[in-house]
Short mmCIF file of C-alpha atoms in Angstrom, two decimals:
data_model
loop_
_atom_site.label_atom_id
_atom_site.label_comp_id
_atom_site.label_asym_id
_atom_site.label_seq_id
_atom_site.Cartn_x
_atom_site.Cartn_y
_atom_site.Cartn_z
CA SER A 1 20.65 -17.36 23.48
CA SER A 2 20.01 -16.94 19.75
CA LYS A 3 22.99 -16.97 17.40
CA LEU A 4 21.03 -15.09 14.75
CA ASN A 5 21.70 -11.47 14.00
CA PRO A 6 19.23 -9.02 15.59
CA ILE A 7 15.94 -8.71 13.68
CA GLY A 8 13.89 -5.52 13.69
CA MET A 9 10.25 -4.97 12.71
CA LEU A 10 8.46 -1.83 11.59
CA ILE A 11 4.73 -1.31 11.15
CA GLU A 12 4.95 0.68 7.95
CA GLY A 13 3.86 0.84 4.33
CA CYS A 14 5.71 -0.40 1.26
CA TRP A 15 6.68 3.23 0.53
CA TRP A 16 8.97 3.34 3.58
CA PRO A 17 12.32 2.45 1.89
CA HIS A 18 11.76 4.99 -0.89
CA GLU A 19 10.91 7.74 1.58
CA SER A 20 14.00 6.81 3.61
CA ALA A 21 16.45 7.10 0.70
CA GLY A 22 18.18 10.07 2.31
CA ASN A 23 18.56 8.18 5.59
CA PHE A 24 20.17 5.24 3.82
CA GLN A 25 22.62 7.61 2.12
CA SER A 26 23.56 9.05 5.51
CA LEU A 27 24.05 5.57 6.96
CA VAL A 28 26.29 4.60 4.05
CA SER A 29 28.39 7.73 4.65
CA GLN A 30 28.74 6.79 8.29
CA PHE A 31 29.00 2.98 8.22
CA GLY A 32 29.91 2.05 4.63
CA SER A 33 28.13 0.19 1.84
CA SER A 34 26.88 -2.59 4.13
CA ALA A 35 24.35 -0.09 5.50
CA SER A 36 22.80 0.57 2.07
CA LEU A 37 19.30 -0.57 1.16
CA LYS A 38 20.78 -2.82 -1.52
CA ASN A 39 22.99 -4.66 0.95
CA ARG A 40 20.43 -5.06 3.71
CA ARG A 41 18.04 -7.97 4.04
CA LEU A 42 14.71 -6.18 4.32
CA ALA A 43 11.34 -7.64 3.39
CA MET A 44 7.62 -7.15 3.72
CA MET A 45 5.92 -9.56 6.11
CA PRO A 46 2.29 -10.32 5.24
CA LEU A 47 -0.11 -10.64 8.15
CA PRO A 48 -0.23 -14.23 9.44
CA LYS A 49 -3.24 -16.36 8.52
CA ALA A 50 -6.06 -16.41 11.05
CA THR A 51 -6.20 -20.21 11.22
CA ALA A 52 -3.90 -23.07 10.25
CA ASP A 53 -6.23 -24.32 7.51
CA LEU A 54 -5.83 -20.98 5.67
CA VAL A 55 -2.06 -21.36 5.35
CA GLY A 56 -1.19 -21.55 1.65
CA THR A 57 -4.24 -19.60 0.49
CA PRO A 58 -3.64 -16.35 -1.45
CA THR A 59 -2.96 -13.17 0.49
CA THR A 60 -5.46 -10.32 0.15
CA SER A 61 -4.06 -6.80 -0.25
CA ILE A 62 -5.98 -3.53 -0.05
CA ASP A 63 -5.02 -0.83 -2.53
CA VAL A 64 -5.15 2.20 -0.27
CA SER A 65 -3.30 4.73 -2.41
CA GLN A 66 -6.49 6.21 -3.87
CA SER A 67 -4.31 7.91 -6.43
CA VAL A 68 -5.94 9.20 -9.57
CA ALA A 69 -4.73 10.92 -12.69
CA CYS A 70 -6.88 13.60 -14.24
CA ILE A 71 -6.64 15.73 -17.34
CA SER A 72 -7.66 19.33 -16.76
CA GLY A 73 -10.70 20.45 -18.70
CA TYR A 74 -9.05 23.82 -19.17
CA ILE A 75 -6.12 22.71 -21.33
CA ALA A 76 -6.06 23.60 -25.01
CA GLU A 77 -8.07 21.26 -27.20
CA ASN A 78 -5.00 20.32 -29.26
CA LYS A 79 -3.21 19.13 -26.11
CA LYS A 80 -5.88 16.71 -24.87
CA GLU A 81 -4.80 13.81 -27.05
CA LEU A 82 -1.19 14.40 -26.02
CA ALA A 83 -2.22 14.29 -22.36
CA LYS A 84 -4.13 11.04 -22.92
CA THR A 85 -1.12 9.52 -24.68
CA PHE A 86 1.12 10.53 -21.77
CA LEU A 87 -1.21 8.90 -19.22
CA GLN A 88 -1.28 5.79 -21.36
CA PHE A 89 2.52 5.77 -21.45
CA LEU A 90 2.69 5.96 -17.64
CA HIS A 91 0.68 2.76 -17.44
CA THR A 92 2.62 0.65 -19.93
CA ASP A 93 4.43 -2.43 -18.61
CA ALA A 94 7.77 -0.68 -19.20
CA SER A 95 6.75 2.32 -17.07
CA LEU A 96 5.35 0.10 -14.31
CA ILE A 97 8.63 -1.81 -14.21
CA GLU A 98 10.63 1.43 -14.06
CA PHE A 99 8.40 2.66 -11.23
CA LEU A 100 9.18 -0.55 -9.32
CA GLN A 101 12.92 -0.17 -9.86
CA VAL A 102 12.92 3.43 -8.62
CA THR A 103 10.49 3.17 -5.69
CA ASN A 104 10.55 -0.54 -4.69
CA MET A 105 6.76 -0.46 -4.98
CA THR A 106 4.26 -2.08 -7.31
CA ARG A 107 1.13 -0.49 -8.71
CA GLY A 108 -2.39 -1.89 -8.79
CA PHE A 109 -2.28 -3.45 -12.25
CA ASN A 110 -1.78 -6.98 -13.55
CA TYR A 111 1.73 -7.20 -14.95
CA GLU A 112 4.74 -9.47 -14.72
CA VAL A 113 8.25 -8.53 -13.62
CA PRO A 114 10.91 -10.04 -15.94
CA GLU A 115 13.28 -12.43 -14.18
CA ASP A 116 16.38 -10.41 -15.07
CA VAL A 117 14.80 -7.29 -13.53
CA TYR A 118 13.61 -9.19 -10.45
CA ASN A 119 17.07 -10.62 -9.78
CA LYS A 120 18.56 -7.10 -9.67
CA LEU A 121 16.01 -5.75 -7.18
CA ASN A 122 16.87 -5.36 -3.50
CA THR A 123 15.31 -7.87 -1.11
CA PHE A 124 12.54 -5.48 -0.06
CA ALA A 125 11.42 -4.85 -3.64
CA GLN A 126 11.54 -8.60 -4.34
CA SER A 127 9.36 -9.30 -1.33
CA THR A 128 6.92 -6.62 -2.48
CA VAL A 129 6.66 -8.31 -5.88
CA ASN A 130 6.23 -11.72 -4.24
CA THR A 131 3.56 -10.48 -1.85
CA VAL A 132 1.54 -7.92 -3.79
CA LEU A 133 1.61 -9.17 -7.37
CA ASN A 134 0.67 -12.65 -6.17
CA SER A 135 -2.17 -11.54 -3.93
CA LYS A 136 -5.84 -10.80 -4.40
CA VAL A 137 -6.01 -7.01 -4.60
CA HIS A 138 -9.11 -5.29 -3.26
CA VAL A 139 -9.70 -1.72 -4.40
CA PRO A 140 -12.05 0.07 -1.97
CA GLY A 141 -13.93 2.06 -4.57
CA CYS A 142 -17.33 2.24 -6.15
CA SER A 143 -19.08 4.42 -8.73
CA ASP A 144 -22.33 4.42 -6.74
CA ASN A 145 -23.41 7.97 -5.86
CA PHE A 146 -23.93 7.03 -2.20
CA PHE A 147 -20.31 5.88 -1.94
CA VAL A 148 -18.93 8.88 -3.83
CA GLN A 149 -20.88 11.39 -1.72
CA ASN A 150 -19.70 9.72 1.50
CA PHE A 151 -16.20 8.83 0.39
CA SER A 152 -14.44 10.14 3.50
CA THR A 153 -16.67 7.96 5.66
CA PHE A 154 -15.70 4.79 3.82
CA ASP A 155 -12.01 5.65 3.55
CA TYR A 156 -10.03 2.71 4.95
CA GLN A 157 -8.22 4.96 7.42
CA GLN A 158 -11.53 6.26 8.74
CA ALA A 159 -12.83 2.72 9.09
CA PHE A 160 -10.05 1.91 11.57
CA ALA A 161 -10.06 5.31 13.27
CA THR A 162 -11.78 4.53 16.55
CA SER A 163 -11.75 5.81 20.11
CA HIS A 164 -8.53 3.79 20.49
CA GLY A 165 -6.62 5.85 17.92
CA ALA A 166 -6.39 6.81 14.25
CA HIS A 167 -4.52 3.63 13.26
CA PRO A 168 -4.24 0.12 14.73
CA HIS A 169 -0.51 0.56 15.48
CA VAL A 170 -1.30 3.70 17.50
CA ALA A 171 -3.80 1.73 19.57
CA MET A 172 -1.32 -1.15 20.02
CA ASN A 173 1.30 1.31 21.25
CA GLY A 174 -1.34 2.50 23.70
CA GLY A 175 -1.73 -1.00 25.12
CA LYS A 176 -4.93 -2.03 23.32
CA THR A 177 -5.28 -5.61 22.14
CA LEU A 178 -6.12 -6.59 18.57
CA GLU A 179 -9.47 -7.90 19.81
CA GLN A 180 -10.32 -4.50 21.30
CA ILE A 181 -9.28 -2.66 18.14
CA TRP A 182 -11.23 -4.98 15.82
CA SER A 183 -14.30 -4.86 18.04
CA ALA A 184 -14.30 -1.06 17.96
CA ALA A 185 -13.91 -1.05 14.17
CA ARG A 186 -16.71 -3.60 13.67
CA THR A 187 -19.20 -1.68 15.78
CA LYS A 188 -18.27 1.80 14.53
CA TYR A 189 -20.98 1.83 11.85
CA ASN A 190 -24.25 1.09 13.61
CA GLN A 191 -27.86 1.76 12.64
CA THR A 192 -27.65 5.36 13.84
CA THR A 193 -24.57 5.93 11.67
CA TRP A 194 -26.29 4.52 8.58
CA ASN A 195 -29.44 6.56 9.24
CA ASN A 196 -27.36 9.72 9.38
CA LEU A 197 -25.60 8.84 6.10
CA ILE A 198 -28.78 8.13 4.17
CA GLY A 199 -30.65 11.03 5.79
CA ALA A 200 -33.27 8.79 7.39
#
């Protein structure tokens, strides 16, 4: 039998610890400081490489947040520059670092985390930095009118929403294999689908 402590796995997003802040507080109240996020050894596990010869190659991450920041066209003219300055402030290195410290998440920009900040992060936030900021980030977006007009069709969640379920983990819980899930996703967009999208 293994002498290691029990290990648990969750199929979740990097936002999970931040959304669970209240749960961690409750656990600390019940079990003490050892139950806190800071004192737990949590980490993000990248998907394994498909073949042995790919081990050591950079990880590819998909930026799925699709978050945007807009300035209302109805605000007073004298406030527009202030709004632009505020948006610029939110995207400075200092603000990106603060965002990481508060949420344990990174944002889709190229920036470095100072060593003294990194060393004070919990293990989950450190693993997020190690995984995401050192990976090739793919942003599923395009300014082409065809993409914009059919955005919901190309949304990453829609791409994996098949007859097996809305998400791969739902299908896995239902007993489907990864091969079945991937096959359904690959064949979802056929010639009939494309003809409908382009109005052919």
